[in-house]
């Protein structure tokens, strides 16, 4: 398709990248630092883009930038245009079939205990790859799927979405824990109701572990005696060690994160057994690196990593 005046008026790809960075960070100085440009350079490129469009893109309110309707419209289109370039690069990489490039993962907090072990073995097989992963709770990773910046998202409880392809690849057992000297530590076949009567330490709203526990207990009409909400598996373990209460955590947290000072309780109907899933957006092309990691995950032995005896 020949270049037209309409094409010319939307600015260059670099100008769209700058615009999107300024929009996402909220100010020019932060965008300049991230892009390794001077503030005058960023301002000049945005002024050229505004001139090309023929409309103001933003205005200042104190130190904050407010984007105009034209600016918002251009930001939305810039995202689509830049995503098209990214998808084109992935498709060309498929054709080249190179064992290089990058693999982007976003994983829920509990998965951070075993994903490095998977990545380590995979990287030994493909040492030319550049592998990145970021960590968040379940709700944060769900939000990341909307950004479409990662090849895979690792969940124990993935969202129900027609846009995601799910691959089950490892079991995830959730175990009840207490301090070593807790009265329940030496007992067998403890009822779920008795356990629920103990002071319980819960993960925060949005956590996959909390989601699994709440689903499990709701089906059995069991209520917890909640003492405290804690936004970290490690902090929960230390709180349990200190005698503040009992909790339920993933086996991987205990196997790879350590379990000194803790007892795993023998609770009837426990452990809660869930699975880990690799999720990917169906519309996102698989790079050679992503394809290889998907094949690697599908061929993993179907047993928990770091299973506790």
PDB file of C-alpha atoms in Angstrom:
ATOM      1  CA  UNK A   1       0.000   0.000   0.000  1.00  0.00           C
ATOM      2  CA  UNK A   2       1.512   3.391  -0.967  1.00  0.00           C
ATOM      3  CA  UNK A   3       2.236   5.989   1.704  1.00  0.00           C
ATOM      4  CA  UNK A   4      -0.673   8.442   1.919  1.00  0.00           C
ATOM      5  CA  UNK A   5      -1.190  11.734   3.706  1.00  0.00           C
ATOM      6  CA  UNK A   6      -3.204   9.861   6.358  1.00  0.00           C
ATOM      7  CA  UNK A   7      -0.255   7.524   7.025  1.00  0.00           C
ATOM      8  CA  UNK A   8       2.133  10.442   7.232  1.00  0.00           C
ATOM      9  CA  UNK A   9       0.020  12.341   9.776  1.00  0.00           C
ATOM     10  CA  UNK A  10       0.131   9.676  12.508  1.00  0.00           C
ATOM     11  CA  UNK A  11       3.844  10.233  13.138  1.00  0.00           C
ATOM     12  CA  UNK A  12       6.811   7.898  13.166  1.00  0.00           C
ATOM     13  CA  UNK A  13       6.988   4.641  15.093  1.00  0.00           C
ATOM     14  CA  UNK A  14       9.570   6.206  17.417  1.00  0.00           C
ATOM     15  CA  UNK A  15       7.241   9.116  18.147  1.00  0.00           C
ATOM     16  CA  UNK A  16       4.445   6.679  18.975  1.00  0.00           C
ATOM     17  CA  UNK A  17       6.794   4.776  21.320  1.00  0.00           C
ATOM     18  CA  UNK A  18       7.667   8.044  23.073  1.00  0.00           C
ATOM     19  CA  UNK A  19       4.011   9.042  23.325  1.00  0.00           C
ATOM     20  CA  UNK A  20       3.059   5.693  24.854  1.00  0.00           C
ATOM     21  CA  UNK A  21       5.913   5.829  27.360  1.00  0.00           C
ATOM     22  CA  UNK A  22       4.952   9.363  28.470  1.00  0.00           C
ATOM     23  CA  UNK A  23       1.315   8.301  28.800  1.00  0.00           C
ATOM     24  CA  UNK A  24       2.119   5.207  30.882  1.00  0.00           C
ATOM     25  CA  UNK A  25       4.616   6.949  33.191  1.00  0.00           C
ATOM     26  CA  UNK A  26       2.608  10.157  33.515  1.00  0.00           C
ATOM     27  CA  UNK A  27       5.387  12.672  32.944  1.00  0.00           C
ATOM     28  CA  UNK A  28       8.088  13.593  30.465  1.00  0.00           C
ATOM     29  CA  UNK A  29      11.096  13.373  32.788  1.00  0.00           C
ATOM     30  CA  UNK A  30      10.338   9.767  33.800  1.00  0.00           C
ATOM     31  CA  UNK A  31       9.813   8.812  30.145  1.00  0.00           C
ATOM     32  CA  UNK A  32      13.086  10.479  29.171  1.00  0.00           C
ATOM     33  CA  UNK A  33      14.958   8.457  31.805  1.00  0.00           C
ATOM     34  CA  UNK A  34      13.368   5.183  30.690  1.00  0.00           C
ATOM     35  CA  UNK A  35      14.038   5.877  27.010  1.00  0.00           C
ATOM     36  CA  UNK A  36      17.578   7.195  27.666  1.00  0.00           C
ATOM     37  CA  UNK A  37      16.717  10.519  26.038  1.00  0.00           C
ATOM     38  CA  UNK A  38      16.904  14.110  27.216  1.00  0.00           C
ATOM     39  CA  UNK A  39      13.708  15.842  28.299  1.00  0.00           C
ATOM     40  CA  UNK A  40      14.010  18.388  25.449  1.00  0.00           C
ATOM     41  CA  UNK A  41      14.277  15.531  22.933  1.00  0.00           C
ATOM     42  CA  UNK A  42      11.106  13.907  24.272  1.00  0.00           C
ATOM     43  CA  UNK A  43       9.240  17.223  24.274  1.00  0.00           C
ATOM     44  CA  UNK A  44      10.417  18.013  20.742  1.00  0.00           C
ATOM     45  CA  UNK A  45       9.258  14.625  19.367  1.00  0.00           C
ATOM     46  CA  UNK A  46       5.862  15.019  21.009  1.00  0.00           C
ATOM     47  CA  UNK A  47       5.551  18.559  19.607  1.00  0.00           C
ATOM     48  CA  UNK A  48       6.325  17.220  16.110  1.00  0.00           C
ATOM     49  CA  UNK A  49       3.732  14.476  16.592  1.00  0.00           C
ATOM     50  CA  UNK A  50       1.133  17.002  17.728  1.00  0.00           C
ATOM     51  CA  UNK A  51       1.910  19.191  14.683  1.00  0.00           C
ATOM     52  CA  UNK A  52       1.569  16.175  12.365  1.00  0.00           C
ATOM     53  CA  UNK A  53      -1.782  15.248  13.882  1.00  0.00           C
ATOM     54  CA  UNK A  54      -2.943  18.848  13.897  1.00  0.00           C
ATOM     55  CA  UNK A  55      -4.391  18.646  17.413  1.00  0.00           C
ATOM     56  CA  UNK A  56      -3.008  19.066  20.954  1.00  0.00           C
ATOM     57  CA  UNK A  57      -2.276  15.717  22.598  1.00  0.00           C
ATOM     58  CA  UNK A  58      -2.017  16.742  26.262  1.00  0.00           C
ATOM     59  CA  UNK A  59      -1.826  19.685  28.630  1.00  0.00           C
ATOM     60  CA  UNK A  60      -0.244  20.194  32.044  1.00  0.00           C
ATOM     61  CA  UNK A  61      -2.094  20.478  35.354  1.00  0.00           C
ATOM     62  CA  UNK A  62       0.627  21.277  37.857  1.00  0.00           C
ATOM     63  CA  UNK A  63       3.171  18.491  37.392  1.00  0.00           C
ATOM     64  CA  UNK A  64       0.649  16.065  35.937  1.00  0.00           C
ATOM     65  CA  UNK A  65      -0.144  15.560  32.261  1.00  0.00           C
ATOM     66  CA  UNK A  66      -3.761  15.324  31.152  1.00  0.00           C
ATOM     67  CA  UNK A  67      -4.272  13.765  27.727  1.00  0.00           C
ATOM     68  CA  UNK A  68      -6.828  15.234  25.356  1.00  0.00           C
ATOM     69  CA  UNK A  69      -9.351  13.136  23.446  1.00  0.00           C
ATOM     70  CA  UNK A  70      -7.007  13.239  20.460  1.00  0.00           C
ATOM     71  CA  UNK A  71      -4.120  12.153  22.681  1.00  0.00           C
ATOM     72  CA  UNK A  72      -6.134   9.252  24.143  1.00  0.00           C
ATOM     73  CA  UNK A  73      -7.176   8.145  20.671  1.00  0.00           C
ATOM     74  CA  UNK A  74      -3.591   8.236  19.431  1.00  0.00           C
ATOM     75  CA  UNK A  75      -2.384   6.275  22.497  1.00  0.00           C
ATOM     76  CA  UNK A  76      -4.909   3.515  21.811  1.00  0.00           C
ATOM     77  CA  UNK A  77      -3.862   3.325  18.162  1.00  0.00           C
ATOM     78  CA  UNK A  78      -0.176   3.457  19.101  1.00  0.00           C
ATOM     79  CA  UNK A  79      -0.659   0.356  21.268  1.00  0.00           C
ATOM     80  CA  UNK A  80      -2.235  -1.501  18.354  1.00  0.00           C
ATOM     81  CA  UNK A  81       0.436  -0.368  15.892  1.00  0.00           C
ATOM     82  CA  UNK A  82       3.353  -1.286  18.168  1.00  0.00           C
ATOM     83  CA  UNK A  83       1.714  -4.617  19.038  1.00  0.00           C
ATOM     84  CA  UNK A  84       1.455  -5.332  15.288  1.00  0.00           C
ATOM     85  CA  UNK A  85       5.207  -4.727  14.963  1.00  0.00           C
ATOM     86  CA  UNK A  86       5.851  -7.082  17.880  1.00  0.00           C
ATOM     87  CA  UNK A  87       3.646  -9.782  16.346  1.00  0.00           C
ATOM     88  CA  UNK A  88       5.387  -9.319  12.990  1.00  0.00           C
ATOM     89  CA  UNK A  89       8.759  -9.836  14.678  1.00  0.00           C
ATOM     90  CA  UNK A  90       7.473 -13.034  16.339  1.00  0.00           C
ATOM     91  CA  UNK A  91       6.140 -14.373  13.023  1.00  0.00           C
ATOM     92  CA  UNK A  92       9.432 -13.620  11.250  1.00  0.00           C
ATOM     93  CA  UNK A  93      11.294 -15.349  14.070  1.00  0.00           C
ATOM     94  CA  UNK A  94       9.111 -18.415  13.450  1.00  0.00           C
ATOM     95  CA  UNK A  95      10.181 -18.392   9.802  1.00  0.00           C
ATOM     96  CA  UNK A  96      13.852 -17.946  10.678  1.00  0.00           C
ATOM     97  CA  UNK A  97      13.628 -20.702  13.298  1.00  0.00           C
ATOM     98  CA  UNK A  98      16.518 -19.258  15.278  1.00  0.00           C
ATOM     99  CA  UNK A  99      17.428 -20.595  18.717  1.00  0.00           C
ATOM    100  CA  UNK A 100      17.817 -17.035  19.969  1.00  0.00           C
ATOM    101  CA  UNK A 101      15.518 -14.281  21.109  1.00  0.00           C
ATOM    102  CA  UNK A 102      13.685 -13.844  24.381  1.00  0.00           C
ATOM    103  CA  UNK A 103      11.157 -15.691  26.519  1.00  0.00           C
ATOM    104  CA  UNK A 104       8.845 -13.595  28.716  1.00  0.00           C
ATOM    105  CA  UNK A 105       7.051 -15.189  31.698  1.00  0.00           C
ATOM    106  CA  UNK A 106       4.734 -13.681  34.302  1.00  0.00           C
ATOM    107  CA  UNK A 107       4.161 -15.948  37.313  1.00  0.00           C
ATOM    108  CA  UNK A 108       2.036 -15.887  40.460  1.00  0.00           C
ATOM    109  CA  UNK A 109       3.914 -15.438  43.729  1.00  0.00           C
ATOM    110  CA  UNK A 110       3.958 -19.100  44.798  1.00  0.00           C
ATOM    111  CA  UNK A 111       5.317 -20.208  41.412  1.00  0.00           C
ATOM    112  CA  UNK A 112       8.477 -18.172  41.982  1.00  0.00           C
ATOM    113  CA  UNK A 113       9.752 -21.039  44.163  1.00  0.00           C
ATOM    114  CA  UNK A 114       9.899 -23.623  41.367  1.00  0.00           C
ATOM    115  CA  UNK A 115       9.897 -21.648  38.097  1.00  0.00           C
ATOM    116  CA  UNK A 116      13.630 -20.764  38.476  1.00  0.00           C
ATOM    117  CA  UNK A 117      14.380 -24.502  38.643  1.00  0.00           C
ATOM    118  CA  UNK A 118      12.430 -25.096  35.431  1.00  0.00           C
ATOM    119  CA  UNK A 119      14.055 -22.124  33.754  1.00  0.00           C
ATOM    120  CA  UNK A 120      17.515 -23.256  34.855  1.00  0.00           C
ATOM    121  CA  UNK A 121      17.181 -26.671  33.212  1.00  0.00           C
ATOM    122  CA  UNK A 122      15.557 -25.178  30.101  1.00  0.00           C
ATOM    123  CA  UNK A 123      18.275 -22.533  29.807  1.00  0.00           C
ATOM    124  CA  UNK A 124      20.979 -25.203  29.912  1.00  0.00           C
ATOM    125  CA  UNK A 125      19.357 -26.725  26.824  1.00  0.00           C
ATOM    126  CA  UNK A 126      19.009 -23.326  25.099  1.00  0.00           C
ATOM    127  CA  UNK A 127      21.800 -21.074  26.415  1.00  0.00           C
ATOM    128  CA  UNK A 128      21.421 -18.452  23.668  1.00  0.00           C
ATOM    129  CA  UNK A 129      17.944 -17.425  24.838  1.00  0.00           C
ATOM    130  CA  UNK A 130      17.267 -14.318  26.901  1.00  0.00           C
ATOM    131  CA  UNK A 131      14.758 -15.301  29.611  1.00  0.00           C
ATOM    132  CA  UNK A 132      12.808 -12.864  31.816  1.00  0.00           C
ATOM    133  CA  UNK A 133      10.064 -13.373  34.371  1.00  0.00           C
ATOM    134  CA  UNK A 134       8.066 -11.077  36.600  1.00  0.00           C
ATOM    135  CA  UNK A 135       6.122 -11.970  39.746  1.00  0.00           C
ATOM    136  CA  UNK A 136       2.763 -10.833  41.142  1.00  0.00           C
ATOM    137  CA  UNK A 137      -0.274 -12.175  42.927  1.00  0.00           C
ATOM    138  CA  UNK A 138      -3.059 -13.840  40.953  1.00  0.00           C
ATOM    139  CA  UNK A 139      -4.955 -10.631  40.257  1.00  0.00           C
ATOM    140  CA  UNK A 140      -1.820  -8.839  39.078  1.00  0.00           C
ATOM    141  CA  UNK A 141      -1.003 -11.666  36.659  1.00  0.00           C
ATOM    142  CA  UNK A 142      -4.591 -11.602  35.370  1.00  0.00           C
ATOM    143  CA  UNK A 143      -4.086  -7.881  34.720  1.00  0.00           C
ATOM    144  CA  UNK A 144      -0.819  -8.640  32.897  1.00  0.00           C
ATOM    145  CA  UNK A 145      -2.659 -10.945  30.472  1.00  0.00           C
ATOM    146  CA  UNK A 146      -4.539  -7.872  29.258  1.00  0.00           C
ATOM    147  CA  UNK A 147      -1.259  -6.083  28.554  1.00  0.00           C
ATOM    148  CA  UNK A 148      -0.146  -8.940  26.256  1.00  0.00           C
ATOM    149  CA  UNK A 149       3.560  -8.417  26.912  1.00  0.00           C
ATOM    150  CA  UNK A 150       4.455 -11.957  28.017  1.00  0.00           C
ATOM    151  CA  UNK A 151       4.677 -15.283  26.204  1.00  0.00           C
ATOM    152  CA  UNK A 152       3.243 -17.271  29.124  1.00  0.00           C
ATOM    153  CA  UNK A 153       1.476 -16.662  32.426  1.00  0.00           C
ATOM    154  CA  UNK A 154       1.778 -19.235  35.231  1.00  0.00           C
ATOM    155  CA  UNK A 155      -1.330 -19.778  37.401  1.00  0.00           C
ATOM    156  CA  UNK A 156      -2.694 -22.387  39.767  1.00  0.00           C
ATOM    157  CA  UNK A 157      -6.184 -20.898  39.198  1.00  0.00           C
ATOM    158  CA  UNK A 158      -6.233 -19.249  35.761  1.00  0.00           C
ATOM    159  CA  UNK A 159      -9.077 -16.883  34.894  1.00  0.00           C
ATOM    160  CA  UNK A 160     -11.930 -18.167  32.754  1.00  0.00           C
ATOM    161  CA  UNK A 161     -11.225 -16.475  29.458  1.00  0.00           C
ATOM    162  CA  UNK A 162     -11.843 -17.517  25.878  1.00  0.00           C
ATOM    163  CA  UNK A 163      -8.734 -15.536  24.930  1.00  0.00           C
ATOM    164  CA  UNK A 164      -6.377 -17.842  26.855  1.00  0.00           C
ATOM    165  CA  UNK A 165      -5.050 -21.282  25.943  1.00  0.00           C
ATOM    166  CA  UNK A 166      -4.280 -23.359  29.063  1.00  0.00           C
ATOM    167  CA  UNK A 167      -1.715 -26.131  29.426  1.00  0.00           C
ATOM    168  CA  UNK A 168      -1.763 -28.115  32.687  1.00  0.00           C
ATOM    169  CA  UNK A 169       1.802 -29.054  33.557  1.00  0.00           C
ATOM    170  CA  UNK A 170       2.381 -29.743  37.289  1.00  0.00           C
ATOM    171  CA  UNK A 171       0.335 -30.619  40.404  1.00  0.00           C
ATOM    172  CA  UNK A 172       0.175 -28.084  43.232  1.00  0.00           C
ATOM    173  CA  UNK A 173      -0.674 -29.434  46.686  1.00  0.00           C
ATOM    174  CA  UNK A 174      -1.658 -27.022  49.464  1.00  0.00           C
ATOM    175  CA  UNK A 175      -0.670 -28.244  52.940  1.00  0.00           C
ATOM    176  CA  UNK A 176      -1.713 -27.215  56.454  1.00  0.00           C
ATOM    177  CA  UNK A 177       1.157 -25.958  58.634  1.00  0.00           C
ATOM    178  CA  UNK A 178       1.614 -25.064  62.306  1.00  0.00           C
ATOM    179  CA  UNK A 179       4.549 -24.321  64.645  1.00  0.00           C
ATOM    180  CA  UNK A 180       6.549 -27.405  65.618  1.00  0.00           C
ATOM    181  CA  UNK A 181       5.249 -27.278  69.223  1.00  0.00           C
ATOM    182  CA  UNK A 182       1.611 -26.627  68.310  1.00  0.00           C
ATOM    183  CA  UNK A 183      -0.883 -28.983  70.104  1.00  0.00           C
ATOM    184  CA  UNK A 184      -2.029 -30.382  66.722  1.00  0.00           C
ATOM    185  CA  UNK A 185       1.510 -31.111  65.485  1.00  0.00           C
ATOM    186  CA  UNK A 186       1.718 -34.590  67.048  1.00  0.00           C
ATOM    187  CA  UNK A 187      -1.839 -35.683  66.257  1.00  0.00           C
ATOM    188  CA  UNK A 188      -3.218 -37.721  63.343  1.00  0.00           C
ATOM    189  CA  UNK A 189      -6.442 -37.399  61.348  1.00  0.00           C
ATOM    190  CA  UNK A 190      -7.434 -34.003  62.671  1.00  0.00           C
ATOM    191  CA  UNK A 191     -10.877 -32.888  61.526  1.00  0.00           C
ATOM    192  CA  UNK A 192     -11.150 -29.957  59.171  1.00  0.00           C
ATOM    193  CA  UNK A 193     -13.558 -28.270  61.596  1.00  0.00           C
ATOM    194  CA  UNK A 194     -11.052 -28.468  64.447  1.00  0.00           C
ATOM    195  CA  UNK A 195      -8.287 -27.058  62.261  1.00  0.00           C
ATOM    196  CA  UNK A 196     -10.596 -24.232  61.145  1.00  0.00           C
ATOM    197  CA  UNK A 197     -11.075 -23.316  64.812  1.00  0.00           C
ATOM    198  CA  UNK A 198      -7.383 -22.340  65.114  1.00  0.00           C
ATOM    199  CA  UNK A 199      -6.186 -18.786  64.551  1.00  0.00           C
ATOM    200  CA  UNK A 200      -5.566 -18.657  60.790  1.00  0.00           C
ATOM    201  CA  UNK A 201      -3.065 -16.597  58.807  1.00  0.00           C
ATOM    202  CA  UNK A 202      -4.378 -15.869  55.299  1.00  0.00           C
ATOM    203  CA  UNK A 203      -2.852 -14.557  52.078  1.00  0.00           C
ATOM    204  CA  UNK A 204      -4.215 -11.283  50.699  1.00  0.00           C
ATOM    205  CA  UNK A 205      -7.218 -10.837  48.416  1.00  0.00           C
ATOM    206  CA  UNK A 206      -6.122 -11.584  44.854  1.00  0.00           C
ATOM    207  CA  UNK A 207      -3.807 -14.426  45.897  1.00  0.00           C
ATOM    208  CA  UNK A 208      -4.236 -17.759  44.083  1.00  0.00           C
ATOM    209  CA  UNK A 209      -3.574 -19.682  47.312  1.00  0.00           C
ATOM    210  CA  UNK A 210      -6.324 -17.742  49.092  1.00  0.00           C
ATOM    211  CA  UNK A 211      -8.653 -18.301  46.128  1.00  0.00           C
ATOM    212  CA  UNK A 212      -8.078 -22.080  46.297  1.00  0.00           C
ATOM    213  CA  UNK A 213      -8.571 -22.229  50.082  1.00  0.00           C
ATOM    214  CA  UNK A 214     -11.786 -20.196  49.952  1.00  0.00           C
ATOM    215  CA  UNK A 215     -13.212 -22.354  47.144  1.00  0.00           C
ATOM    216  CA  UNK A 216     -12.333 -25.531  49.034  1.00  0.00           C
ATOM    217  CA  UNK A 217     -13.883 -24.383  52.343  1.00  0.00           C
ATOM    218  CA  UNK A 218     -16.967 -22.865  50.701  1.00  0.00           C
ATOM    219  CA  UNK A 219     -17.887 -26.249  49.226  1.00  0.00           C
ATOM    220  CA  UNK A 220     -17.696 -27.757  52.721  1.00  0.00           C
ATOM    221  CA  UNK A 221     -19.448 -24.903  54.549  1.00  0.00           C
ATOM    222  CA  UNK A 222     -16.423 -24.373  56.773  1.00  0.00           C
ATOM    223  CA  UNK A 223     -15.415 -20.925  58.067  1.00  0.00           C
ATOM    224  CA  UNK A 224     -11.910 -19.969  59.165  1.00  0.00           C
ATOM    225  CA  UNK A 225     -11.046 -18.160  62.368  1.00  0.00           C
ATOM    226  CA  UNK A 226      -9.050 -15.434  60.652  1.00  0.00           C
ATOM    227  CA  UNK A 227      -6.405 -13.716  62.759  1.00  0.00           C
ATOM    228  CA  UNK A 228      -4.278 -11.908  60.184  1.00  0.00           C
ATOM    229  CA  UNK A 229      -3.863 -11.248  56.451  1.00  0.00           C
ATOM    230  CA  UNK A 230      -0.265 -11.317  55.197  1.00  0.00           C
ATOM    231  CA  UNK A 231       0.910 -10.487  51.666  1.00  0.00           C
ATOM    232  CA  UNK A 232       3.834 -12.906  51.491  1.00  0.00           C
ATOM    233  CA  UNK A 233       4.376 -16.670  51.756  1.00  0.00           C
ATOM    234  CA  UNK A 234       7.682 -16.103  53.531  1.00  0.00           C
ATOM    235  CA  UNK A 235       6.104 -13.742  56.058  1.00  0.00           C
ATOM    236  CA  UNK A 236       3.323 -16.271  56.704  1.00  0.00           C
ATOM    237  CA  UNK A 237       5.893 -19.003  57.391  1.00  0.00           C
ATOM    238  CA  UNK A 238       7.725 -16.811  59.902  1.00  0.00           C
ATOM    239  CA  UNK A 239       4.451 -15.750  61.521  1.00  0.00           C
ATOM    240  CA  UNK A 240       3.489 -19.420  61.920  1.00  0.00           C
ATOM    241  CA  UNK A 241       6.943 -20.237  63.354  1.00  0.00           C
ATOM    242  CA  UNK A 242       6.431 -17.424  65.868  1.00  0.00           C
ATOM    243  CA  UNK A 243       3.205 -18.990  67.114  1.00  0.00           C
ATOM    244  CA  UNK A 244       0.814 -16.421  65.664  1.00  0.00           C
ATOM    245  CA  UNK A 245      -1.384 -19.072  64.075  1.00  0.00           C
ATOM    246  CA  UNK A 246      -1.713 -21.824  61.474  1.00  0.00           C
ATOM    247  CA  UNK A 247      -1.959 -21.567  57.713  1.00  0.00           C
ATOM    248  CA  UNK A 248      -2.170 -23.421  54.400  1.00  0.00           C
ATOM    249  CA  UNK A 249       0.617 -23.008  51.848  1.00  0.00           C
ATOM    250  CA  UNK A 250       1.796 -24.623  48.642  1.00  0.00           C
ATOM    251  CA  UNK A 251       4.094 -27.615  48.912  1.00  0.00           C
ATOM    252  CA  UNK A 252       6.517 -25.784  46.606  1.00  0.00           C
ATOM    253  CA  UNK A 253       6.785 -22.884  49.058  1.00  0.00           C
ATOM    254  CA  UNK A 254       7.835 -25.328  51.775  1.00  0.00           C
ATOM    255  CA  UNK A 255      10.053 -27.552  49.603  1.00  0.00           C
ATOM    256  CA  UNK A 256      12.065 -24.763  47.979  1.00  0.00           C
ATOM    257  CA  UNK A 257      11.597 -21.980  50.535  1.00  0.00           C
ATOM    258  CA  UNK A 258      12.435 -24.046  53.620  1.00  0.00           C
ATOM    259  CA  UNK A 259      10.265 -25.438  56.434  1.00  0.00           C
ATOM    260  CA  UNK A 260      12.472 -25.201  59.547  1.00  0.00           C
ATOM    261  CA  UNK A 261      10.364 -24.631  62.656  1.00  0.00           C
ATOM    262  CA  UNK A 262       7.169 -25.817  60.951  1.00  0.00           C
ATOM    263  CA  UNK A 263       5.054 -28.962  61.146  1.00  0.00           C
ATOM    264  CA  UNK A 264       2.858 -30.239  58.347  1.00  0.00           C
ATOM    265  CA  UNK A 265      -0.465 -31.195  59.912  1.00  0.00           C
ATOM    266  CA  UNK A 266      -2.414 -34.356  59.140  1.00  0.00           C
ATOM    267  CA  UNK A 267      -5.805 -32.799  58.409  1.00  0.00           C
ATOM    268  CA  UNK A 268      -8.687 -34.870  57.048  1.00  0.00           C
ATOM    269  CA  UNK A 269      -9.630 -33.836  53.482  1.00  0.00           C
ATOM    270  CA  UNK A 270      -6.270 -32.104  53.015  1.00  0.00           C
ATOM    271  CA  UNK A 271      -4.114 -31.464  51.063  1.00  0.00           C
ATOM    272  CA  UNK A 272      -6.010 -29.279  48.622  1.00  0.00           C
ATOM    273  CA  UNK A 273      -4.849 -30.527  45.219  1.00  0.00           C
ATOM    274  CA  UNK A 274      -4.761 -28.036  42.356  1.00  0.00           C
ATOM    275  CA  UNK A 275      -2.566 -27.798  39.253  1.00  0.00           C
ATOM    276  CA  UNK A 276      -0.212 -25.336  37.679  1.00  0.00           C
ATOM    277  CA  UNK A 277      -1.091 -24.024  34.256  1.00  0.00           C
ATOM    278  CA  UNK A 278       0.797 -22.264  31.519  1.00  0.00           C
ATOM    279  CA  UNK A 279      -1.580 -19.744  29.996  1.00  0.00           C
ATOM    280  CA  UNK A 280      -0.989 -17.905  26.745  1.00  0.00           C
ATOM    281  CA  UNK A 281      -3.008 -15.483  24.683  1.00  0.00           C
ATOM    282  CA  UNK A 282      -4.334 -17.332  21.632  1.00  0.00           C
ATOM    283  CA  UNK A 283      -3.796 -14.307  19.404  1.00  0.00           C
ATOM    284  CA  UNK A 284      -0.091 -13.995  20.274  1.00  0.00           C
ATOM    285  CA  UNK A 285       2.249 -15.766  17.802  1.00  0.00           C
ATOM    286  CA  UNK A 286       4.579 -18.320  19.369  1.00  0.00           C
ATOM    287  CA  UNK A 287       8.225 -17.366  18.952  1.00  0.00           C
ATOM    288  CA  UNK A 288      10.686 -20.267  18.527  1.00  0.00           C
ATOM    289  CA  UNK A 289      11.721 -19.745  22.166  1.00  0.00           C
ATOM    290  CA  UNK A 290       8.105 -19.866  23.365  1.00  0.00           C
ATOM    291  CA  UNK A 291       7.395 -22.959  21.249  1.00  0.00           C
ATOM    292  CA  UNK A 292      10.377 -24.763  22.741  1.00  0.00           C
ATOM    293  CA  UNK A 293       9.386 -23.825  26.287  1.00  0.00           C
ATOM    294  CA  UNK A 294       5.830 -25.021  25.662  1.00  0.00           C
ATOM    295  CA  UNK A 295       7.118 -28.385  24.410  1.00  0.00           C
ATOM    296  CA  UNK A 296       9.467 -28.565  27.410  1.00  0.00           C
ATOM    297  CA  UNK A 297       6.614 -27.885  29.898  1.00  0.00           C
ATOM    298  CA  UNK A 298       4.338 -30.457  28.248  1.00  0.00           C
ATOM    299  CA  UNK A 299       7.036 -33.123  28.594  1.00  0.00           C
ATOM    300  CA  UNK A 300       7.697 -32.540  32.278  1.00  0.00           C
ATOM    301  CA  UNK A 301       7.226 -35.543  34.539  1.00  0.00           C
ATOM    302  CA  UNK A 302       3.747 -35.317  36.099  1.00  0.00           C
ATOM    303  CA  UNK A 303       4.881 -35.153  39.733  1.00  0.00           C
ATOM    304  CA  UNK A 304       5.293 -32.147  42.027  1.00  0.00           C
ATOM    305  CA  UNK A 305       8.724 -30.566  41.997  1.00  0.00           C
ATOM    306  CA  UNK A 306      10.337 -30.701  45.400  1.00  0.00           C
ATOM    307  CA  UNK A 307       7.629 -33.004  46.809  1.00  0.00           C
ATOM    308  CA  UNK A 308       7.737 -33.272  50.593  1.00  0.00           C
ATOM    309  CA  UNK A 309       7.866 -36.758  52.056  1.00  0.00           C
TER     310      UNK A 309
END
